[in-house]
Short mmCIF file of C-alpha atoms and ligand atoms in Angstrom, two decimals:
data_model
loop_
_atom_site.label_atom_id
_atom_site.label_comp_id
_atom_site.label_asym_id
_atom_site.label_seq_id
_atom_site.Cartn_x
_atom_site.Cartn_y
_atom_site.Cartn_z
CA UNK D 1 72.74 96.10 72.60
CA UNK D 2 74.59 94.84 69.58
CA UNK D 3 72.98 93.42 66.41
CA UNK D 4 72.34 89.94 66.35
CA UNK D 5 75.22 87.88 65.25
CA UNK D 6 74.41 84.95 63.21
CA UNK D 7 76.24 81.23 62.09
CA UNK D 8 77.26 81.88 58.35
CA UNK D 9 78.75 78.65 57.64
CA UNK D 10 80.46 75.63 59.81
CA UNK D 11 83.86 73.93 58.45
CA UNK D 12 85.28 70.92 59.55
CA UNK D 13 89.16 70.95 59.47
CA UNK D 14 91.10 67.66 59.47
CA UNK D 15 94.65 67.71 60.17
CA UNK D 16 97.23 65.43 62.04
CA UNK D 17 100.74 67.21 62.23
CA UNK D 18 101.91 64.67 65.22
CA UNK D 19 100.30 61.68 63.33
CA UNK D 20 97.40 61.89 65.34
CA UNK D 21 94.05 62.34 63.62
CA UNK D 22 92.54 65.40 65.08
CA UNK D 23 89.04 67.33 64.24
CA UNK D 24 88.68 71.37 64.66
CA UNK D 25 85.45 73.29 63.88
CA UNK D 26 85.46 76.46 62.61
CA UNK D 27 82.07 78.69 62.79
CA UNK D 28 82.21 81.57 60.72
CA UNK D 29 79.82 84.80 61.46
CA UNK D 30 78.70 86.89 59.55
CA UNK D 31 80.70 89.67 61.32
CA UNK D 32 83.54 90.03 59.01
CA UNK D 33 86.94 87.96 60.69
CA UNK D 34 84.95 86.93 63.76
CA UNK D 35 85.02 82.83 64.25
CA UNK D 36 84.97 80.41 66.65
CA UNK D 37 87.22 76.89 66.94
CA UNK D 38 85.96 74.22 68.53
CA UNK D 39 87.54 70.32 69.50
CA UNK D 40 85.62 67.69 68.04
CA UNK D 41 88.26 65.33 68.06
CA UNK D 42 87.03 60.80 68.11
CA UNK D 43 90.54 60.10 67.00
CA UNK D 44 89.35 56.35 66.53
CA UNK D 45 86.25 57.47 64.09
CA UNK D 46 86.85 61.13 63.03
CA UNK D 47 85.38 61.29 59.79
CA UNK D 48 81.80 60.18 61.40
CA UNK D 49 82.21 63.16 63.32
CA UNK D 50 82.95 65.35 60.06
CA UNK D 51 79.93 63.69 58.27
CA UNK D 52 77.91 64.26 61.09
CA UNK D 53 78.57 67.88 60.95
CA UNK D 54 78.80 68.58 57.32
CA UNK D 55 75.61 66.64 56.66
CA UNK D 56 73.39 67.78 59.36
CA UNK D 57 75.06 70.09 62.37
CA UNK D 58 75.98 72.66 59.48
CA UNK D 59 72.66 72.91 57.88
CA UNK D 60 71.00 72.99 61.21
CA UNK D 61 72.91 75.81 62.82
CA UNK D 62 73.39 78.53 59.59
CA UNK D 63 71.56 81.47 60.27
CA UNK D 64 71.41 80.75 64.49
CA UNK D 65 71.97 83.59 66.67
CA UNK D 66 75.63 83.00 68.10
CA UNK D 67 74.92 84.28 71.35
CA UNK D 68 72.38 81.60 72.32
CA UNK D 69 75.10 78.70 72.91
CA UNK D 70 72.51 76.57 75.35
CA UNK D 71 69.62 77.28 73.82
CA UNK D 72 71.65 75.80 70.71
CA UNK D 73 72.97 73.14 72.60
CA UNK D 74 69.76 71.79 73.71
CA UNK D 75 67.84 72.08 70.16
CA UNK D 76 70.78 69.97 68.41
CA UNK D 77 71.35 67.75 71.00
CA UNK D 78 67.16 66.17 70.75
CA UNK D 79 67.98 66.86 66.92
CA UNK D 80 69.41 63.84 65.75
CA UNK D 81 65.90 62.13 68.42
CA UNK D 82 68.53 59.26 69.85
CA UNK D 83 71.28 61.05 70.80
CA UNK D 84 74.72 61.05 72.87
CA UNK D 85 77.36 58.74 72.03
CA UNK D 86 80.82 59.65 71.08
CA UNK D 87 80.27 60.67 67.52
CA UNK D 88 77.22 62.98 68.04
CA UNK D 89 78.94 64.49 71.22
CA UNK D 90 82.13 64.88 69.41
CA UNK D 91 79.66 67.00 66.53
CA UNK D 92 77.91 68.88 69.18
CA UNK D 93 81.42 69.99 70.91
CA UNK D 94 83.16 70.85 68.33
CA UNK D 95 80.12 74.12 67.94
CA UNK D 96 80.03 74.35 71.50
CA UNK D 97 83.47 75.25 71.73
CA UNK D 98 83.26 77.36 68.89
CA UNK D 99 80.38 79.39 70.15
CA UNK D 100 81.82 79.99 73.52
CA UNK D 101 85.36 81.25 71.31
CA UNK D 102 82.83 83.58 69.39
CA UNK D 103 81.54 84.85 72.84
CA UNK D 104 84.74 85.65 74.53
CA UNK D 105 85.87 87.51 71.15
CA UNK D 106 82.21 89.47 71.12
CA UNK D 107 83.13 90.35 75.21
CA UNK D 108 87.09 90.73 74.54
CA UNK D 109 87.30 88.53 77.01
CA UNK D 110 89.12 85.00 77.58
CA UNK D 111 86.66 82.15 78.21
CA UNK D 112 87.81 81.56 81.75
CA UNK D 113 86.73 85.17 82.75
CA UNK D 114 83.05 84.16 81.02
CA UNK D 115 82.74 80.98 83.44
CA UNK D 116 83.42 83.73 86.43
CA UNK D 117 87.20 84.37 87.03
CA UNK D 118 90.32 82.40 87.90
CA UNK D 119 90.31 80.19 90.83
CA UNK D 120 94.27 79.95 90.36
CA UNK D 121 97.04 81.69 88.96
CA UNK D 122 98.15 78.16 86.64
CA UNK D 123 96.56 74.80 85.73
CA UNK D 124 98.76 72.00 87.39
CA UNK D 125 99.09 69.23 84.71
CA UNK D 126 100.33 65.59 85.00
CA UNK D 127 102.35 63.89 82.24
CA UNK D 128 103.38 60.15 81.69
CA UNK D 129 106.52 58.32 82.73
CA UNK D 130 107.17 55.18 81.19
CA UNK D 131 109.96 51.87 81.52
CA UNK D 132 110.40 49.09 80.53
CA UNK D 133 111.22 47.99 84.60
CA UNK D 134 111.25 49.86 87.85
CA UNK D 135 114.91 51.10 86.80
CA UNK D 136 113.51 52.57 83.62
CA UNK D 137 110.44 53.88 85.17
CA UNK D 138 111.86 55.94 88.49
CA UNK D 139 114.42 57.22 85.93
CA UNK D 140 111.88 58.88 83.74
CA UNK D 141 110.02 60.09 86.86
CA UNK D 142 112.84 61.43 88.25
CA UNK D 143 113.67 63.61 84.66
CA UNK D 144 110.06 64.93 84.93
CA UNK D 145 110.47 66.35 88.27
CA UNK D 146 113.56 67.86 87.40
CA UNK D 147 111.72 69.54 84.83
CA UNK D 148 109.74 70.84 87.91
CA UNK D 149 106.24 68.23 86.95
CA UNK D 150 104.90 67.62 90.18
CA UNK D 151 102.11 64.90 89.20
CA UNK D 152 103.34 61.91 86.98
CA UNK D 153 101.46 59.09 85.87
CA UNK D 154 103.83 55.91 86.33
CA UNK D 155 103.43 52.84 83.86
CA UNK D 156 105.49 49.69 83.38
CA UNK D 157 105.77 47.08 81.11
CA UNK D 158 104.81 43.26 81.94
CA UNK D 159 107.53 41.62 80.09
CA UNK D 160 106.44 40.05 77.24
CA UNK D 161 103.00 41.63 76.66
CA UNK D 162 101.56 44.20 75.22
CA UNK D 163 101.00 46.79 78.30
CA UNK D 164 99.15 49.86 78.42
CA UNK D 165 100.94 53.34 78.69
CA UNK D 166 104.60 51.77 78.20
CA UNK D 167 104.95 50.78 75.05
CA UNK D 168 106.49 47.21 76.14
CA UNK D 169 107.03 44.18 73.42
CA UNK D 170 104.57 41.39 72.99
CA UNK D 171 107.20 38.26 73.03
CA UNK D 172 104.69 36.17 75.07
CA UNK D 173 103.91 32.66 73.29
CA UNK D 174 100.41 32.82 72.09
CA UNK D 175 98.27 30.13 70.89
CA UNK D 176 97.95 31.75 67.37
CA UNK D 177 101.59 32.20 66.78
CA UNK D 178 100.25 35.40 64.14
CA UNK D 179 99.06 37.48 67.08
CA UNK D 180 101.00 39.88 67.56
CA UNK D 181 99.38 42.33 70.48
CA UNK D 182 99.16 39.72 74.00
CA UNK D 183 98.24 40.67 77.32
CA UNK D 184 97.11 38.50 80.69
CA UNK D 185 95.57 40.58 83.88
CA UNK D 186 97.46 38.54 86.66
CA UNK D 187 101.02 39.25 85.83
CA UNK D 188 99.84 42.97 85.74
CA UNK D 189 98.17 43.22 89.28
CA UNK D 190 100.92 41.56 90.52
CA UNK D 191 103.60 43.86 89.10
CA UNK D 192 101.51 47.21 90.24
CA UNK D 193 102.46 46.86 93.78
CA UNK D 194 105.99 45.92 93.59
CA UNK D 195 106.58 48.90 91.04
CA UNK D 196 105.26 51.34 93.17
CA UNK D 197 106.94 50.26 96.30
CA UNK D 198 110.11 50.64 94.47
CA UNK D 199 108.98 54.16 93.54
CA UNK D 200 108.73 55.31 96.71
CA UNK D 201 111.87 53.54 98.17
CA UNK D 202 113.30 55.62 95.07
CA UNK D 203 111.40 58.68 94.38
CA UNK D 204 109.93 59.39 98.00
CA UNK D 205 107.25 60.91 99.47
CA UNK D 206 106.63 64.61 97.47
CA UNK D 207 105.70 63.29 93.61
CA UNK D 208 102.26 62.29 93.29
CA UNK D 209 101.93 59.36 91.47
CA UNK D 210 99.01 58.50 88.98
CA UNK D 211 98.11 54.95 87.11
CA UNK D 212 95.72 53.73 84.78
CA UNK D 213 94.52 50.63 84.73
CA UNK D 214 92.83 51.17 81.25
CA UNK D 215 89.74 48.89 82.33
CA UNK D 216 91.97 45.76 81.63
CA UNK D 217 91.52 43.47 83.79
CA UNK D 218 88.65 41.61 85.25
CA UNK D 219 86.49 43.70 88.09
CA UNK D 220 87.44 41.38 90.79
CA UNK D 221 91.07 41.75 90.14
CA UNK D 222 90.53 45.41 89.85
CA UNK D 223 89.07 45.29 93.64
CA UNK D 224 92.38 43.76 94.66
CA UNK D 225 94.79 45.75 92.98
CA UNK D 226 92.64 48.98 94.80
CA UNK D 227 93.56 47.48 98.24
CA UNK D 228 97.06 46.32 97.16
CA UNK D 229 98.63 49.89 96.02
CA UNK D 230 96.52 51.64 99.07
CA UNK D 231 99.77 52.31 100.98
CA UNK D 232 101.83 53.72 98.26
CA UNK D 233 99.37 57.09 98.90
CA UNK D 234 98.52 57.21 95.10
CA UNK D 235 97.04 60.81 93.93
CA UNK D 236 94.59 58.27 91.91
CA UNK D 237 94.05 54.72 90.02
CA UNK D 238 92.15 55.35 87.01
CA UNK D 239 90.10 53.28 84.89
CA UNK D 240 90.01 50.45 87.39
CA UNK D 241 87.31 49.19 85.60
CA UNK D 242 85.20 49.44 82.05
CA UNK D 243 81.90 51.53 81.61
CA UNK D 244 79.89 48.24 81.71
CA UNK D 245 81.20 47.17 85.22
CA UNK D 246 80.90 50.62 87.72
CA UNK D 247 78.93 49.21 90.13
CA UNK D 248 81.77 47.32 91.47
CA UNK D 249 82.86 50.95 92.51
CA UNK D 250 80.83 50.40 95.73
CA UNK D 251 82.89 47.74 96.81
CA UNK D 252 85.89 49.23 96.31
CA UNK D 253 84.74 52.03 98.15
CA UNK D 254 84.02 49.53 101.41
CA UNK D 255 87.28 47.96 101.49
CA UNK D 256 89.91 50.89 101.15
CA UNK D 257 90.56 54.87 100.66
CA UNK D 258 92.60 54.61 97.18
CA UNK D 259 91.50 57.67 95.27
CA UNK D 260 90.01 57.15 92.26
CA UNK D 261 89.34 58.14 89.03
CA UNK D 262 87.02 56.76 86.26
CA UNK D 263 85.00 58.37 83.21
CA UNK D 264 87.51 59.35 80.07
CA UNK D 265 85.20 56.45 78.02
CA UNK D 266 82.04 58.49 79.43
CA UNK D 267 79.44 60.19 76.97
CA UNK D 268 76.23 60.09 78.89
CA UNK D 269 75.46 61.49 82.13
CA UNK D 270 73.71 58.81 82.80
CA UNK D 271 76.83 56.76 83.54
CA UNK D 272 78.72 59.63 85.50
CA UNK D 273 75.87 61.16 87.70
CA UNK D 274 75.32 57.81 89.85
CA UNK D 275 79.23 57.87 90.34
CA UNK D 276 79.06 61.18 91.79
CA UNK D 277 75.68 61.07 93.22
CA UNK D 278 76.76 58.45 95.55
CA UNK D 279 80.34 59.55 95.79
CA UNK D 280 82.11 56.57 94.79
CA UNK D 281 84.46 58.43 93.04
CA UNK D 282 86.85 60.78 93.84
CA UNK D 283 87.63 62.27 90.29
CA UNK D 284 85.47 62.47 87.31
CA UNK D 285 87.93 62.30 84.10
CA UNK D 286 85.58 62.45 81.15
CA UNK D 287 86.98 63.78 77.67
CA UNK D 288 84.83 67.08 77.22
CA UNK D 289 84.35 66.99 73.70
CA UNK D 290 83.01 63.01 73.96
CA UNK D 291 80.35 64.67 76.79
CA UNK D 292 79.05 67.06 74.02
CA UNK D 293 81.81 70.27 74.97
CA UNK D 294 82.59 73.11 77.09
CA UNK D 295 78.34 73.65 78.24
CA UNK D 296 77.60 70.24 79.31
CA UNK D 297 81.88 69.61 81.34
CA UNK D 298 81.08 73.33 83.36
CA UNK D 299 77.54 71.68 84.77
CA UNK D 300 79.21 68.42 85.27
CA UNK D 301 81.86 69.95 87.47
CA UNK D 302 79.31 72.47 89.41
CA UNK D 303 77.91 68.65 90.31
CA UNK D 304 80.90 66.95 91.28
CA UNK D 305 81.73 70.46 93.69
CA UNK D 306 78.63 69.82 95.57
CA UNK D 307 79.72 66.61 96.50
CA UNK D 308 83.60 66.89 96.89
CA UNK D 309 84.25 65.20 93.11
CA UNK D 310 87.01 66.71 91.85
CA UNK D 311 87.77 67.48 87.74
CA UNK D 312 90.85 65.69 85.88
CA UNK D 313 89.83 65.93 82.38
CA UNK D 314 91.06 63.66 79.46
CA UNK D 315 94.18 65.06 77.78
CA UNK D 316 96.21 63.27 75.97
CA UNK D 317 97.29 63.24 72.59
CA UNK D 318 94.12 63.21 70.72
CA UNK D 319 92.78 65.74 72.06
CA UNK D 320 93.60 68.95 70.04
CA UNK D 321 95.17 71.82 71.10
CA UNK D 322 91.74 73.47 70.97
CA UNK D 323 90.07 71.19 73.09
CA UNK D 324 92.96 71.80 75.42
CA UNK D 325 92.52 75.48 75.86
CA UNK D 326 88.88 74.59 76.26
CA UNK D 327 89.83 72.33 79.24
CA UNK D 328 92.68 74.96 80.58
CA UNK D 329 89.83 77.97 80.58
CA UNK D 330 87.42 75.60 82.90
CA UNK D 331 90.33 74.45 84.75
CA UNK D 332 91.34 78.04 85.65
CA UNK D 333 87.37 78.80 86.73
CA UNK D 334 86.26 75.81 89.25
CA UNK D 335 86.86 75.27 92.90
CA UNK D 336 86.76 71.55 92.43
CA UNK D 337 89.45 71.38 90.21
CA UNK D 338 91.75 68.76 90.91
CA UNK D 339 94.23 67.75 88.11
CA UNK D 340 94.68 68.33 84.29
CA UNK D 341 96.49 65.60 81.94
CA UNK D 342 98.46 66.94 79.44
CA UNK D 343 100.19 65.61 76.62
CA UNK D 344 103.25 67.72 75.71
CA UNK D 345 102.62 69.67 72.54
CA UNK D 346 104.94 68.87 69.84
CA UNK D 347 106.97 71.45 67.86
CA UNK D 348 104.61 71.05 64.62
CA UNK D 349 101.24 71.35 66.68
CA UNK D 350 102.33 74.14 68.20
CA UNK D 351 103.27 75.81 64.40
CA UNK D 352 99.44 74.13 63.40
CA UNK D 353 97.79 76.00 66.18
CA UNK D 354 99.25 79.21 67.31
CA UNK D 355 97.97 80.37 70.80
CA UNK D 356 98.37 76.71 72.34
CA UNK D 357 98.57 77.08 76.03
CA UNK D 358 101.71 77.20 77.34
CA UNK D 359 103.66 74.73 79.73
CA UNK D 360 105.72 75.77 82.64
CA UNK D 361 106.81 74.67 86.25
CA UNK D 362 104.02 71.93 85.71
CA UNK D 363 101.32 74.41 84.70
CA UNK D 364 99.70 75.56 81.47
CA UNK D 365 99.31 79.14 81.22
CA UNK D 366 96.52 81.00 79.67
CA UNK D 367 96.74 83.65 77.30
CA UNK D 368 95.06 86.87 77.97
CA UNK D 369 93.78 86.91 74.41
CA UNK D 370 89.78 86.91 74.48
CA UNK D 371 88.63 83.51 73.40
CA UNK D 372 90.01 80.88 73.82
CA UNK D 373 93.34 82.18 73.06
CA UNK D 374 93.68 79.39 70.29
CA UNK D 375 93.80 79.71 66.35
CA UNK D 376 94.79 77.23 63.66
CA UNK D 377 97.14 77.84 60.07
CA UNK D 378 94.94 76.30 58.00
CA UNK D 379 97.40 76.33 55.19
CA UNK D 380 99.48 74.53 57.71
CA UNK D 381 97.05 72.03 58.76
CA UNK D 382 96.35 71.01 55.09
CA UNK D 383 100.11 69.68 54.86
CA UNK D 384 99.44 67.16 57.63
CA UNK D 385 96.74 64.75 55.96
CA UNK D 386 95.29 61.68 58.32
CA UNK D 387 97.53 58.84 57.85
CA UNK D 388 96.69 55.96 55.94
CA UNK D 389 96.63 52.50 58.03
CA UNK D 390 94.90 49.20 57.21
CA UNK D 391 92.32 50.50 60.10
CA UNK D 392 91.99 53.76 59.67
CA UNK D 393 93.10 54.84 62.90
CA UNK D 394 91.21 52.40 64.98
CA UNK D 395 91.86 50.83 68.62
CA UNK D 396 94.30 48.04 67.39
CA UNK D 397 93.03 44.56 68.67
CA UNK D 398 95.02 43.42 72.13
CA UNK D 399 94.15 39.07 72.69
CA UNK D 400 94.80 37.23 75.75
CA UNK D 401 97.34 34.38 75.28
CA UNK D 402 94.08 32.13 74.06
CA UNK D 403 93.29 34.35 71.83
CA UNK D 404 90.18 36.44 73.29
CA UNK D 405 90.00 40.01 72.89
CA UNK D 406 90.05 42.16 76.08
CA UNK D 407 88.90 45.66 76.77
CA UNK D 408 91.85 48.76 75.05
MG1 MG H 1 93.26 56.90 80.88
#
């Protein structure tokens, strides 16, 4: 048996070399050149997340035995007395991570061999097609399976709004002609249908197609929109509605067999284990590092396999490229694995953080390195400060056409 490996200090690194605020952890050992990396990435409040591990995760885990990654888990997580929520969870993953890293170096092993093997060869991932209009839209989807992505998630502007995953322009007439960000739910529903029909007239049968709803609009609308898109044979509808309203889930579930998806705004099990328990989901899509990391995500998919949930993890943009190779290793290791979102890496995150999985014939690859596979150029990194915008990189506001604020 080795010596006993201990935490010699915990560093938060900020860096943002796509524009997008991301938050690594680094745990050092005191094993000379052995350390961890860890996502702890709340792109819309990161430096709560850095205070709340430089001013109290970072004295409370120097001198901890590396090894003991629940054991640590469950002392800092009663720490803090209230705990969860996205900033603490954020904290907590961001060691998690690191401490499973450590581990696989220690082993000279990659992390998916620690969670008990592959279960596949590749991680199927899903990116995002956008348009302005059907036309647009198919086009895009059509360049992404040429590129040999299998699973696309298809979005569409309303005209004149402000609409989620497409990037359209707000020209609608608002009462306060200042507002700038407008969006109504009934347009939307209406235009989900018709979009998707013209998908399949255009793209066929073989793509899966994914949307998100982005808990917009109002539960009861949500219901319908469920029903209306069940013959277009969607892989899933996501988001259909916010944290607040789930129980409307069960209805859903009477009135048609749309597959769905819910949970990236998740950070307590409290809100994803009725989902599952009752199985009125069909994928559970929480963001692992807002769950509290890589300990608390493989429990939460062992639960979902006992009662045929599958695991389509949150993985867009602001997620680092850590936190992605955190998701890829538990991707490769569970039966119920069912899809992983990926945004494409850009050239200067990929320079940032060497090791980022790699993405080919609609998979990301592992590398065989023990670990995670991932490290960071922190020299690098430091060129890429956070942005500066009036919010800080908050959710910008989004009003209906009177003026009230609706849900992201
Ligand atoms: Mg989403």
């Amino acid at each position: 048996m080795s010596a006993t490996v201990r935490i010699q200090d915990v560093q938060v690194i900020l860096t943002a070399p796509d524009g997008i605020r991301l938050v690594v952890v680094k745990v050092v050992t005191d094993q000379p050149g052995l350390y961890g990396l860890g996502c702890a990435t709340f792109t819309q409040r990161p430096l709560a997340v850095a205070a709340a591990i430089q001013d109290y995760l970072r004295p409370f885990a120097i001198g901890r035995d590396v090894d003991r990654i629940e054991d640590f888990y469950q002392a800092a997580f009663v720490s803090s007395y209230w705990r969860s929520g996205p900033v603490l969870n954020n904290a907590l993953s961001g060691l998690d991570q690191a401490l499973w890293d450590i581990k696989g170096k220690r082993a000279g092993m990659p992390v998916y061999q620690l969670l008990g093997g592959k279960c596949r060869e590749a991680v199927p991932v899903y990116t995002h097609a956008h348009g302005a209009d059907e036309v647009e839209l198919a086009e895009h989807t059509k360049a992404l399976m040429e590129k040999g992505f299998r699973y696309i998630r298809v979005q569409m502007s309303v005209p004149g709004m402000t609409t989620y995953g497409s990037g359209g322009k707000a020209t609608a007439q608002a009462l306060d002609p200042a507002q700038t960000r407008t969006w109504e739910p009934t347009p939307y529903v209406r235009s989900v249908p018709k979009m998707l029909d013209y998908l399949r007239i255009h793209l066929g049968e073989d793509v899966e197609l994914l949307h998100d709803v982005h808990e917009r609009v109002p539960p009861i609308q949500g219901v319908w929109l469920a029903k209306a898109v069940e013959p277009y044979r969607l892989f899933y509808l996501e988001d259909l509605f916010a944290p607040e309203d789930i129980s409307y889930f069960r209805m859903v579930r009477q009135q048609c067999a749309t597959p769905i998806a819910m949970g990236e705004l998740f950070v307590n099990q409290a809100e994803y284990v009725p989902l599952i328990r009752e199985q009125l989901i069909d994928f559970i899509r929480v963001h692992i590092s807002d769950i509290g990391g890589l300990s608390m995500a493989r429990k939460l998919a062992a639960f979902g396999e006992f009662l045929g949930v599958r695991t389509a993890f949150h993985g867009p943009g602001d997620v680092s490229p850590v936190g992605h190779a955190a998701n890829m290793h538990l991707d490769l290791a569970i039966p119920n694995f069912g899809i992983q979102e990926l945004s494409l890496f850009p050239e200067l995150t990929r320079a940032v953080f060497p090791g980022c999985p790699e993405v080919r014939e609609g998979c990301l690859w592992a590398n065989e390195r023990p670990g995670l596979g991932i490290d960071i150029d922190e020299k690098l990194a430091a060129q890429f400060p956070f942005p500066e915008d009036s919010i800080n990189g908050a959710w910008p506001e989004i009003r209906r056409l009177d003026g009230t604020v609706i849900k992201p």
